[in-house]
mmCIF file of N, CA and C in Angstrom:
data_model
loop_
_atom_site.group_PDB
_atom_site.id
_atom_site.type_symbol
_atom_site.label_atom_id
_atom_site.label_comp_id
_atom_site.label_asym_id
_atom_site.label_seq_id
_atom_site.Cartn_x
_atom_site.Cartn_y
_atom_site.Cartn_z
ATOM 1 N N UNK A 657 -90.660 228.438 -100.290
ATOM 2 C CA UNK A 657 -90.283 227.689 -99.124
ATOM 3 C C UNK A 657 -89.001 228.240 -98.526
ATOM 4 N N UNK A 658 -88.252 228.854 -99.162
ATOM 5 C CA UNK A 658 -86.741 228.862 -98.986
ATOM 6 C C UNK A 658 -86.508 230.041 -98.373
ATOM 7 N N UNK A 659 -87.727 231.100 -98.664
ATOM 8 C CA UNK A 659 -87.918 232.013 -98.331
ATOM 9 C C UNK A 659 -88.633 232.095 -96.845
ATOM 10 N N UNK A 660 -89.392 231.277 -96.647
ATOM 11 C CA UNK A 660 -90.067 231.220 -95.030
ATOM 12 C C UNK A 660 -89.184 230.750 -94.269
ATOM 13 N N UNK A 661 -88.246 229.618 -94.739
ATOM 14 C CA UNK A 661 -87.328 229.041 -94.027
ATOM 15 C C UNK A 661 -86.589 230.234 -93.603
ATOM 16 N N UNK A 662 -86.292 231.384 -94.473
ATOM 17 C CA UNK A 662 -85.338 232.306 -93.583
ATOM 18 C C UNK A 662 -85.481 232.942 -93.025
ATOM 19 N N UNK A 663 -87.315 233.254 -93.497
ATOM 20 C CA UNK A 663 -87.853 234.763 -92.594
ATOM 21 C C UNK A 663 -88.225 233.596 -91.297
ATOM 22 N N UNK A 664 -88.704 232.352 -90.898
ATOM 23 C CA UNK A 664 -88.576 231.736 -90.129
ATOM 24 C C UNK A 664 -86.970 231.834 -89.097
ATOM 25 N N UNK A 665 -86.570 231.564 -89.532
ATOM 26 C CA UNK A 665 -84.784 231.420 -88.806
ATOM 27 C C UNK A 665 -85.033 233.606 -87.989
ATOM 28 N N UNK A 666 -84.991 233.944 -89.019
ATOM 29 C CA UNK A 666 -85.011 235.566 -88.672
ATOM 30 C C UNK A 666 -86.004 235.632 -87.349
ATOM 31 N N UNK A 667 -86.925 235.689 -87.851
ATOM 32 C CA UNK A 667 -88.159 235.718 -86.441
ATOM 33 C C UNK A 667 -87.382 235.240 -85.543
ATOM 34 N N UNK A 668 -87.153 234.005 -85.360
ATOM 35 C CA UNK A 668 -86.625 233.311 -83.827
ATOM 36 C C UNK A 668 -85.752 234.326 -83.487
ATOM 37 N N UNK A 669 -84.800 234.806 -84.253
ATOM 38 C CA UNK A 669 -83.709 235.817 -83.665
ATOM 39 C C UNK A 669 -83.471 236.799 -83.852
ATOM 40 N N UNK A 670 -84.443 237.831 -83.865
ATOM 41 C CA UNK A 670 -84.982 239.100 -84.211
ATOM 42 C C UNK A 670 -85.716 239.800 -82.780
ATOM 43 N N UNK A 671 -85.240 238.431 -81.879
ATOM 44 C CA UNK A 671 -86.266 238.990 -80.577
ATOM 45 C C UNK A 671 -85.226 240.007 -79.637
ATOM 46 N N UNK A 672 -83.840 240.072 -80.062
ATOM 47 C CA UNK A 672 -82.377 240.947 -79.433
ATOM 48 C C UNK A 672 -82.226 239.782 -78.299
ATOM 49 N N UNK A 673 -82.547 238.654 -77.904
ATOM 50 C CA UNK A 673 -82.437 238.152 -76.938
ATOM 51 C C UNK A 673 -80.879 237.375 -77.289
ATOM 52 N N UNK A 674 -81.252 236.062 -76.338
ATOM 53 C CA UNK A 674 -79.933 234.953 -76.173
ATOM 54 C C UNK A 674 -80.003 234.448 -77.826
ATOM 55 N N UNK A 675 -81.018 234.300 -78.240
ATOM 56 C CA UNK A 675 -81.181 233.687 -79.945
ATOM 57 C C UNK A 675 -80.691 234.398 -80.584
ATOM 58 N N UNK A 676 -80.571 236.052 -80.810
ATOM 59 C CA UNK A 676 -80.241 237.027 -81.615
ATOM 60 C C UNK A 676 -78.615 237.184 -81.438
ATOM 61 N N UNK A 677 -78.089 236.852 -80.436
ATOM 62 C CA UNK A 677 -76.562 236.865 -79.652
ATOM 63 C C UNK A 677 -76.195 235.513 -80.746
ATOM 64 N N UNK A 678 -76.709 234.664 -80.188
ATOM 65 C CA UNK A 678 -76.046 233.222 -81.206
ATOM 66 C C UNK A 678 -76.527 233.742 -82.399
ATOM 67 N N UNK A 679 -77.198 234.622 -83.229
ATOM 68 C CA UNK A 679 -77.463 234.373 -84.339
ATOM 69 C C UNK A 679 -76.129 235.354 -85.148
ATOM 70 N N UNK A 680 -75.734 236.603 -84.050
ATOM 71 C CA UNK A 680 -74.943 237.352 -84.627
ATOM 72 C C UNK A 680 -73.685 236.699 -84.380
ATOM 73 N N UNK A 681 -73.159 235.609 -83.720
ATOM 74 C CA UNK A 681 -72.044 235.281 -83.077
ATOM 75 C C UNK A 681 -71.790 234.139 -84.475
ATOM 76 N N UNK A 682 -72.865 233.168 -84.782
ATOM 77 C CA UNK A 682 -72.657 232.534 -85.940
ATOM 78 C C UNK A 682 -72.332 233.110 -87.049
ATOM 79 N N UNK A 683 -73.440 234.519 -87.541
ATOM 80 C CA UNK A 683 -72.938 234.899 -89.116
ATOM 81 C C UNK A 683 -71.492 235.253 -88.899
ATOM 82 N N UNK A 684 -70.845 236.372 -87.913
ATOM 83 C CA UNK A 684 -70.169 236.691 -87.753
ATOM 84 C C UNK A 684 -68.907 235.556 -88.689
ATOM 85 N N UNK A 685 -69.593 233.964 -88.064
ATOM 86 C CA UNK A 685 -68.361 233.238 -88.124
ATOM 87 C C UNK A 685 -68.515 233.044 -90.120
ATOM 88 N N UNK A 686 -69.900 232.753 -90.292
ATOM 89 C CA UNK A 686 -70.380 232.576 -91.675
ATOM 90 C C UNK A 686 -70.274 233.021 -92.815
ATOM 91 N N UNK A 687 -70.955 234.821 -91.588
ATOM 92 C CA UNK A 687 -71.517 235.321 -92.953
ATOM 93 C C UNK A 687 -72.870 235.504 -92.995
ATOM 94 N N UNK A 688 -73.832 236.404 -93.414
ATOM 95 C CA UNK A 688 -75.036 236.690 -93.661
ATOM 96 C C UNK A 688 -75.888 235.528 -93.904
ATOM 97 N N UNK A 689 -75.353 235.368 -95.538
ATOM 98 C CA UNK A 689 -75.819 234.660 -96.252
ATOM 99 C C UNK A 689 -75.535 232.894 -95.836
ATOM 100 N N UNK A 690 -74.617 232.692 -94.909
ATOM 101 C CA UNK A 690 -73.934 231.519 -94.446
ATOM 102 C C UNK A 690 -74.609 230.187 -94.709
ATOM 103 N N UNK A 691 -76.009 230.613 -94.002
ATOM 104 C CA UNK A 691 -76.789 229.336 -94.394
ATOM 105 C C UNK A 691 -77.274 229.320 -95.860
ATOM 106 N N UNK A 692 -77.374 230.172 -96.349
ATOM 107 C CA UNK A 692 -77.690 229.962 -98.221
ATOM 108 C C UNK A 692 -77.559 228.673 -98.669
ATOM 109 N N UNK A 693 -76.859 228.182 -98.734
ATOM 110 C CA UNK A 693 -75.763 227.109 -99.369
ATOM 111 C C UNK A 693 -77.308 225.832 -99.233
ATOM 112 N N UNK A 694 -78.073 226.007 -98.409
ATOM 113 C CA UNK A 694 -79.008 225.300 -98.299
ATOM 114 C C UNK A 694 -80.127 225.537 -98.988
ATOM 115 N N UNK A 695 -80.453 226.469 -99.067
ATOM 116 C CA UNK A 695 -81.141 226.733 -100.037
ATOM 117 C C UNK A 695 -81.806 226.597 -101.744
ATOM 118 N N UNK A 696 -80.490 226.089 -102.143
ATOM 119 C CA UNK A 696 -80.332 225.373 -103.804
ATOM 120 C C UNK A 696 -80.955 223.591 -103.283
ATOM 121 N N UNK A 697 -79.876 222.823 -103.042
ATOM 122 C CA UNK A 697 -80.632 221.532 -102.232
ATOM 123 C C UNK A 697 -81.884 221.419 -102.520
ATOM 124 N N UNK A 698 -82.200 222.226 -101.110
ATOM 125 C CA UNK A 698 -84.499 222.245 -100.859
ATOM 126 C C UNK A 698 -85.025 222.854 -101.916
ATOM 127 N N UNK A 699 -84.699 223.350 -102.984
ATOM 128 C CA UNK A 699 -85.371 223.510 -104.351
ATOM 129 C C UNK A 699 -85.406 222.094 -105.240
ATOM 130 N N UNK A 700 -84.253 221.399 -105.278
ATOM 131 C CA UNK A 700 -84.605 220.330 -106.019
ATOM 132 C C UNK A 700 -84.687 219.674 -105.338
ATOM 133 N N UNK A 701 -85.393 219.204 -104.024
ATOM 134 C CA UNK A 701 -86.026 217.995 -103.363
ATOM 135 C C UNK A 701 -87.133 216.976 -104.352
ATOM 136 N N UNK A 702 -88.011 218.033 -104.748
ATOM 137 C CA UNK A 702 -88.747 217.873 -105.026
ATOM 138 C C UNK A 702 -88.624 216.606 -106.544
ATOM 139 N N UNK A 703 -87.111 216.611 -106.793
ATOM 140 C CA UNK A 703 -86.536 215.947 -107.889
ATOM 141 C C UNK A 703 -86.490 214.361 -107.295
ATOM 142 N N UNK A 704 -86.630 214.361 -105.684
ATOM 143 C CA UNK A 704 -85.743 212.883 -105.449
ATOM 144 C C UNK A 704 -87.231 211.917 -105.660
ATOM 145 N N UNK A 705 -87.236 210.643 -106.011
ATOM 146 C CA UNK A 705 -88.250 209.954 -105.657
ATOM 147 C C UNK A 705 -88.369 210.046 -104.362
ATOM 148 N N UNK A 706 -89.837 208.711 -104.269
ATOM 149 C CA UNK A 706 -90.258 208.405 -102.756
ATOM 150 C C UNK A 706 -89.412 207.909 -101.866
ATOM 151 N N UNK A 707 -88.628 207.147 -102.619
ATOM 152 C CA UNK A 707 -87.672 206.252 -101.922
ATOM 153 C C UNK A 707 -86.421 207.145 -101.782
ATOM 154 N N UNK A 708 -85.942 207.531 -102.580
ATOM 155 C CA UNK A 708 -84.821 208.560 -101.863
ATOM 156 C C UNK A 708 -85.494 209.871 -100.941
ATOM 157 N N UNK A 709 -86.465 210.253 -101.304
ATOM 158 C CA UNK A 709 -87.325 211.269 -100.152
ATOM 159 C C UNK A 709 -86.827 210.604 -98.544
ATOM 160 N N UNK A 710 -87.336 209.303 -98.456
ATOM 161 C CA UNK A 710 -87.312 208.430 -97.497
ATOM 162 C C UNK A 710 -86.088 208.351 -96.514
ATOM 163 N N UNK A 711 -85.073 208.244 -97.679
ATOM 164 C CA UNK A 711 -83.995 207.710 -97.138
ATOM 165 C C UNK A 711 -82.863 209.337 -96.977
ATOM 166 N N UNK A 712 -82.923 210.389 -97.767
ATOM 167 C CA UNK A 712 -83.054 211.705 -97.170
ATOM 168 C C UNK A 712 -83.483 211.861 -96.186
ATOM 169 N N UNK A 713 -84.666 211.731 -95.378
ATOM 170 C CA UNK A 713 -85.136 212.290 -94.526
ATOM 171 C C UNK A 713 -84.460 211.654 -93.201
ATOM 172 N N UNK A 714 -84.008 210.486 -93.602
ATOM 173 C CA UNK A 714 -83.387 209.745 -92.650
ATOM 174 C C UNK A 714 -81.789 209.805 -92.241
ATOM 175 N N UNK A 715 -81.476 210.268 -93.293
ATOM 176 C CA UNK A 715 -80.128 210.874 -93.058
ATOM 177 C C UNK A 715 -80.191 212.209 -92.374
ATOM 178 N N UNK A 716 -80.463 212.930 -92.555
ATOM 179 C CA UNK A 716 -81.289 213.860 -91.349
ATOM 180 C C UNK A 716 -81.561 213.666 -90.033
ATOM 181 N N UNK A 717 -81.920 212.163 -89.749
ATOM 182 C CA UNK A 717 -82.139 211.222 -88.195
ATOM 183 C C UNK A 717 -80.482 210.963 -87.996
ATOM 184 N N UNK A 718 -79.860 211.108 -88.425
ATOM 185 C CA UNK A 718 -78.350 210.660 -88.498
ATOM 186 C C UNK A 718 -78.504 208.907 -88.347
ATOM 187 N N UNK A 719 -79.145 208.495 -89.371
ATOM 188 C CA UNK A 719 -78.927 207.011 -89.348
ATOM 189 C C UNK A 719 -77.583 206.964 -90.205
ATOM 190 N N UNK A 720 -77.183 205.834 -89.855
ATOM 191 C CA UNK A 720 -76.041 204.673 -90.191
ATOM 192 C C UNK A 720 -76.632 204.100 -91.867
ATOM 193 N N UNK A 721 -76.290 203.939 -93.087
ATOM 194 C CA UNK A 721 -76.929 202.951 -93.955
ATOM 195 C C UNK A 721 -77.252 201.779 -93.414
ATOM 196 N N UNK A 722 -77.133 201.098 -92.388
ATOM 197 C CA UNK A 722 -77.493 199.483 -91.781
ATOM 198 C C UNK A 722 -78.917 200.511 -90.677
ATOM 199 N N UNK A 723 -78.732 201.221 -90.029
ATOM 200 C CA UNK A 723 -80.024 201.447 -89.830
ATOM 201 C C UNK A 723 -80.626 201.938 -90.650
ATOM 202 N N UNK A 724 -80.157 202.526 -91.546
ATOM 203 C CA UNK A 724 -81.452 203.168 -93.097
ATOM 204 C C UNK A 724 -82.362 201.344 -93.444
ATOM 205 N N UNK A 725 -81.301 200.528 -94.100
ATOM 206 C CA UNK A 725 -81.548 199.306 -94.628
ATOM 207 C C UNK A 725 -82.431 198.945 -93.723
ATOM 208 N N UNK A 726 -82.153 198.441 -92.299
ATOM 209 C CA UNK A 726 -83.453 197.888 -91.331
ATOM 210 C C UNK A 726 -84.514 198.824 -91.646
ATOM 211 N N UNK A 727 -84.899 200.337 -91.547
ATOM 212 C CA UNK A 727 -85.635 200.835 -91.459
ATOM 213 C C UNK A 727 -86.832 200.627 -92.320
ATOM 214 N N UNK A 728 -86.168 200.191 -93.531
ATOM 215 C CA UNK A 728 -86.802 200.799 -94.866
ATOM 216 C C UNK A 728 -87.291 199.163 -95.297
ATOM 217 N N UNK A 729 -86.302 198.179 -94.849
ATOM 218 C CA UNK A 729 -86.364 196.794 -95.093
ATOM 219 C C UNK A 729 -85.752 196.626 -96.620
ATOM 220 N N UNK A 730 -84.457 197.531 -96.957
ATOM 221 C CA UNK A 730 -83.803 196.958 -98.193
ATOM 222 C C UNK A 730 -82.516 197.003 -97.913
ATOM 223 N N UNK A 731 -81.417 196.734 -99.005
ATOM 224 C CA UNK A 731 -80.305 195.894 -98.251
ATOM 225 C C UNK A 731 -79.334 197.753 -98.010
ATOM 226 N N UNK A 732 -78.174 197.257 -97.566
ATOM 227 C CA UNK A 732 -77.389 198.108 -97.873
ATOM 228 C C UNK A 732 -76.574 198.787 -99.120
ATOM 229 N N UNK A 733 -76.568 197.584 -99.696
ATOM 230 C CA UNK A 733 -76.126 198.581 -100.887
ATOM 231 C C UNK A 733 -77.408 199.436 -101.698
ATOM 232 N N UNK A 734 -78.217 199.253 -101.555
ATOM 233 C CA UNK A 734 -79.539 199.664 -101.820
ATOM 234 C C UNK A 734 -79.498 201.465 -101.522
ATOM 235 N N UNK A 735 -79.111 201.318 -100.157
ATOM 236 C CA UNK A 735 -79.336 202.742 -99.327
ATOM 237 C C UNK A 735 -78.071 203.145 -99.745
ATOM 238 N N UNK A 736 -76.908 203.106 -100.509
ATOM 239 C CA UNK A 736 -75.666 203.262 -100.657
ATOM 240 C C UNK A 736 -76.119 204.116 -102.186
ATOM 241 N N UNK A 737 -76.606 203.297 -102.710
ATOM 242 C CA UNK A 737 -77.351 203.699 -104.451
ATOM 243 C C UNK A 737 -78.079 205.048 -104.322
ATOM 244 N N UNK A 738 -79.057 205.128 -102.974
ATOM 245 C CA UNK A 738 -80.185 205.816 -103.042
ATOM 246 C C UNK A 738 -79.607 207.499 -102.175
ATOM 247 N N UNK A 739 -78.140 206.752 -101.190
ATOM 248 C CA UNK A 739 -77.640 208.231 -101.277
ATOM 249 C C UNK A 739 -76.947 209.027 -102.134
ATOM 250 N N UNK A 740 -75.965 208.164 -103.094
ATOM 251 C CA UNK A 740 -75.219 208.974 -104.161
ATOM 252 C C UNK A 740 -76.671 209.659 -105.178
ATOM 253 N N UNK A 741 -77.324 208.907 -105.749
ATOM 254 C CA UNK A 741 -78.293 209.387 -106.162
ATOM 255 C C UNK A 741 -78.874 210.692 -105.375
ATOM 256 N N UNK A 742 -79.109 210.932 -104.125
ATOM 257 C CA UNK A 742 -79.467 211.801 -103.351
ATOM 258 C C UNK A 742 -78.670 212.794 -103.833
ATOM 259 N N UNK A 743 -77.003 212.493 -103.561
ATOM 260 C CA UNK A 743 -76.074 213.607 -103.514
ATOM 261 C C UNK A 743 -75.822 214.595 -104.818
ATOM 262 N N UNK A 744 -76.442 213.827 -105.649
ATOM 263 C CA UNK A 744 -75.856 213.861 -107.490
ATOM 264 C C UNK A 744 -77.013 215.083 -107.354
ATOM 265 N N UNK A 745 -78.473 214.714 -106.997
ATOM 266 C CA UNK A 745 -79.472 215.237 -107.641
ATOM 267 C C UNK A 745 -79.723 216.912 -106.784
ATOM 268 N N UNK A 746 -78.962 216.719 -105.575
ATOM 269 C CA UNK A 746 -79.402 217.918 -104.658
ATOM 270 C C UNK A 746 -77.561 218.750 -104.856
ATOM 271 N N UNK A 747 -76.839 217.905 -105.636
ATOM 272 C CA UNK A 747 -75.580 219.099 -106.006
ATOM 273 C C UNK A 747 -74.812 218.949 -104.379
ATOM 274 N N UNK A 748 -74.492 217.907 -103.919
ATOM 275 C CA UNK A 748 -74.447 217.887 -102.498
ATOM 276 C C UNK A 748 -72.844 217.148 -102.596
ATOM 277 N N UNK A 749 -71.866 217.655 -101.687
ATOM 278 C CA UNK A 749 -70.413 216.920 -101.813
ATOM 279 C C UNK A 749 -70.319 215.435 -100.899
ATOM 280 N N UNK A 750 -71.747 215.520 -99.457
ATOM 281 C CA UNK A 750 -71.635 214.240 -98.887
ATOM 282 C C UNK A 750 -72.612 214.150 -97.946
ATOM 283 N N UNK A 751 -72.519 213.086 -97.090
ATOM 284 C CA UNK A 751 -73.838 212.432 -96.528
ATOM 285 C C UNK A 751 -74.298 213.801 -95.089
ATOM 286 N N UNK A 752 -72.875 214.328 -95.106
ATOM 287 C CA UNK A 752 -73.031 215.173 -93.835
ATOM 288 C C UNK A 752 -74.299 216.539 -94.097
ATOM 289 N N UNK A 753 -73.941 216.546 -95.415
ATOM 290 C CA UNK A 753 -74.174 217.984 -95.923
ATOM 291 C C UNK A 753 -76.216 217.233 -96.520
ATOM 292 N N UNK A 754 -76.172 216.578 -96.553
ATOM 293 C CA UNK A 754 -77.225 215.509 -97.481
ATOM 294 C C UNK A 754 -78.128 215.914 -95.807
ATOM 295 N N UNK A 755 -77.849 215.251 -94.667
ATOM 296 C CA UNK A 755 -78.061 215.174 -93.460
ATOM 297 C C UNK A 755 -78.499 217.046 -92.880
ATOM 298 N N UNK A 756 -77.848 217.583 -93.076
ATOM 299 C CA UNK A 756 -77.867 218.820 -92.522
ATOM 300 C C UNK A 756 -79.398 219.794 -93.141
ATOM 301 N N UNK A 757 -78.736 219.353 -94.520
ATOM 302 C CA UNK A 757 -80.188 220.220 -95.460
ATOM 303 C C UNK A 757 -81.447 219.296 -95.070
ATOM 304 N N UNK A 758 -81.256 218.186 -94.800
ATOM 305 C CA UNK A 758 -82.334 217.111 -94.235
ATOM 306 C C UNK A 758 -83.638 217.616 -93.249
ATOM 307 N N UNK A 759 -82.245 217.904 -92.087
ATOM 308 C CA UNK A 759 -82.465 218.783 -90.974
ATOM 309 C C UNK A 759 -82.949 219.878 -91.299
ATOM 310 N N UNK A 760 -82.866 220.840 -91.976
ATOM 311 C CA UNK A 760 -83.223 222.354 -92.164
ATOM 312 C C UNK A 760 -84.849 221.866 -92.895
ATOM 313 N N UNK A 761 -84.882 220.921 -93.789
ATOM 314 C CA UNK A 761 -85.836 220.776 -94.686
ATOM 315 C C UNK A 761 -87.115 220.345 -93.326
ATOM 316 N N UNK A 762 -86.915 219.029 -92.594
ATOM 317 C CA UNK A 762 -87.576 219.080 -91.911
ATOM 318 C C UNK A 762 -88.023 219.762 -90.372
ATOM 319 N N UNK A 763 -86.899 220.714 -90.214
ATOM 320 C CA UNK A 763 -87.620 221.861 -89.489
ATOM 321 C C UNK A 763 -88.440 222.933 -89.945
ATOM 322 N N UNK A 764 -88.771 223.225 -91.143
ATOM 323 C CA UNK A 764 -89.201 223.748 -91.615
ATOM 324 C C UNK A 764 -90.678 223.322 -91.902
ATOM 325 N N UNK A 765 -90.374 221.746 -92.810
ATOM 326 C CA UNK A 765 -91.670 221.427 -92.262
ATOM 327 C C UNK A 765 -92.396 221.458 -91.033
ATOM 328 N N UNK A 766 -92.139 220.887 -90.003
ATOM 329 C CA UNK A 766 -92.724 220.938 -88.999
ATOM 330 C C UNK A 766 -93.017 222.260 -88.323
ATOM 331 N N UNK A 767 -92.217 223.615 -88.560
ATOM 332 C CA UNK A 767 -92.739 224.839 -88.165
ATOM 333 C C UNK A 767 -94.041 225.425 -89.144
ATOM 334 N N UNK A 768 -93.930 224.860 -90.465
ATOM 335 C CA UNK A 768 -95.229 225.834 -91.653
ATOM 336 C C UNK A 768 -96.203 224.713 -91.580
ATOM 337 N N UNK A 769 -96.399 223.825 -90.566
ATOM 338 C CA UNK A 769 -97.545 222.728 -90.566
ATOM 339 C C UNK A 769 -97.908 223.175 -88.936
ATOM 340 N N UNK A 770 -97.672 224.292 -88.332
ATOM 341 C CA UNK A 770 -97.936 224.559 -87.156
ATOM 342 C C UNK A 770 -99.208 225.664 -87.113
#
């Protein structure tokens, strides 16, 4: 997976265009490897339950824990439990970083289901 995700990212900006400009203007700032760091994460996804799957994916939506809780219909401290748990299991320092790999995880899906 981790691997399409990059030859994915590559393709988009491999075309020398405006994508390939931002892509060299970012590593530049990064680094090659810059996005790596995501990569460890989306290997142990596969570790979180359903319910933290859930509430991962939603941190990714940039919900609030009070919109996680409405979403899901459990309380807040609930979604409070189910992100440290998130953070512990994906080696993650916080909700931003929890959110971001979220994001990468489900663009990815949605490009290898195309």
């Amino acid at each position: 997976m981790i691997a399409l995700l990059s030859e994915t990212w590559h393709q988009e900006t491999d075309d020398g265009g405006e994508s390939g400009q931002e892509w060299r203007r970012i590593s530049s700032l990064i680094g090659e490897s810059g996005a790596d760091w995501v990569a460890d994460p989306v290997r142990r996804i596969e570790e979180l339950t359903d319910r933290e799957f859930d509430v991962f994916i939603l941190l990714g939506r940039g919900l609030s824990n009070q919109a996680i809780s409405a979403s899901l219909y459990v309380t807040e401290r609930t979604v409070k439990s189910h992100v440290t748990r998130i953070l512990a299991k994906l080696h993650l320092d916080s909700r931003l970083q929890a959110g971001l790999v979220a994001q990468a995880y489900t663009h990815w899906v949605a490009l290898s289901s195309q």
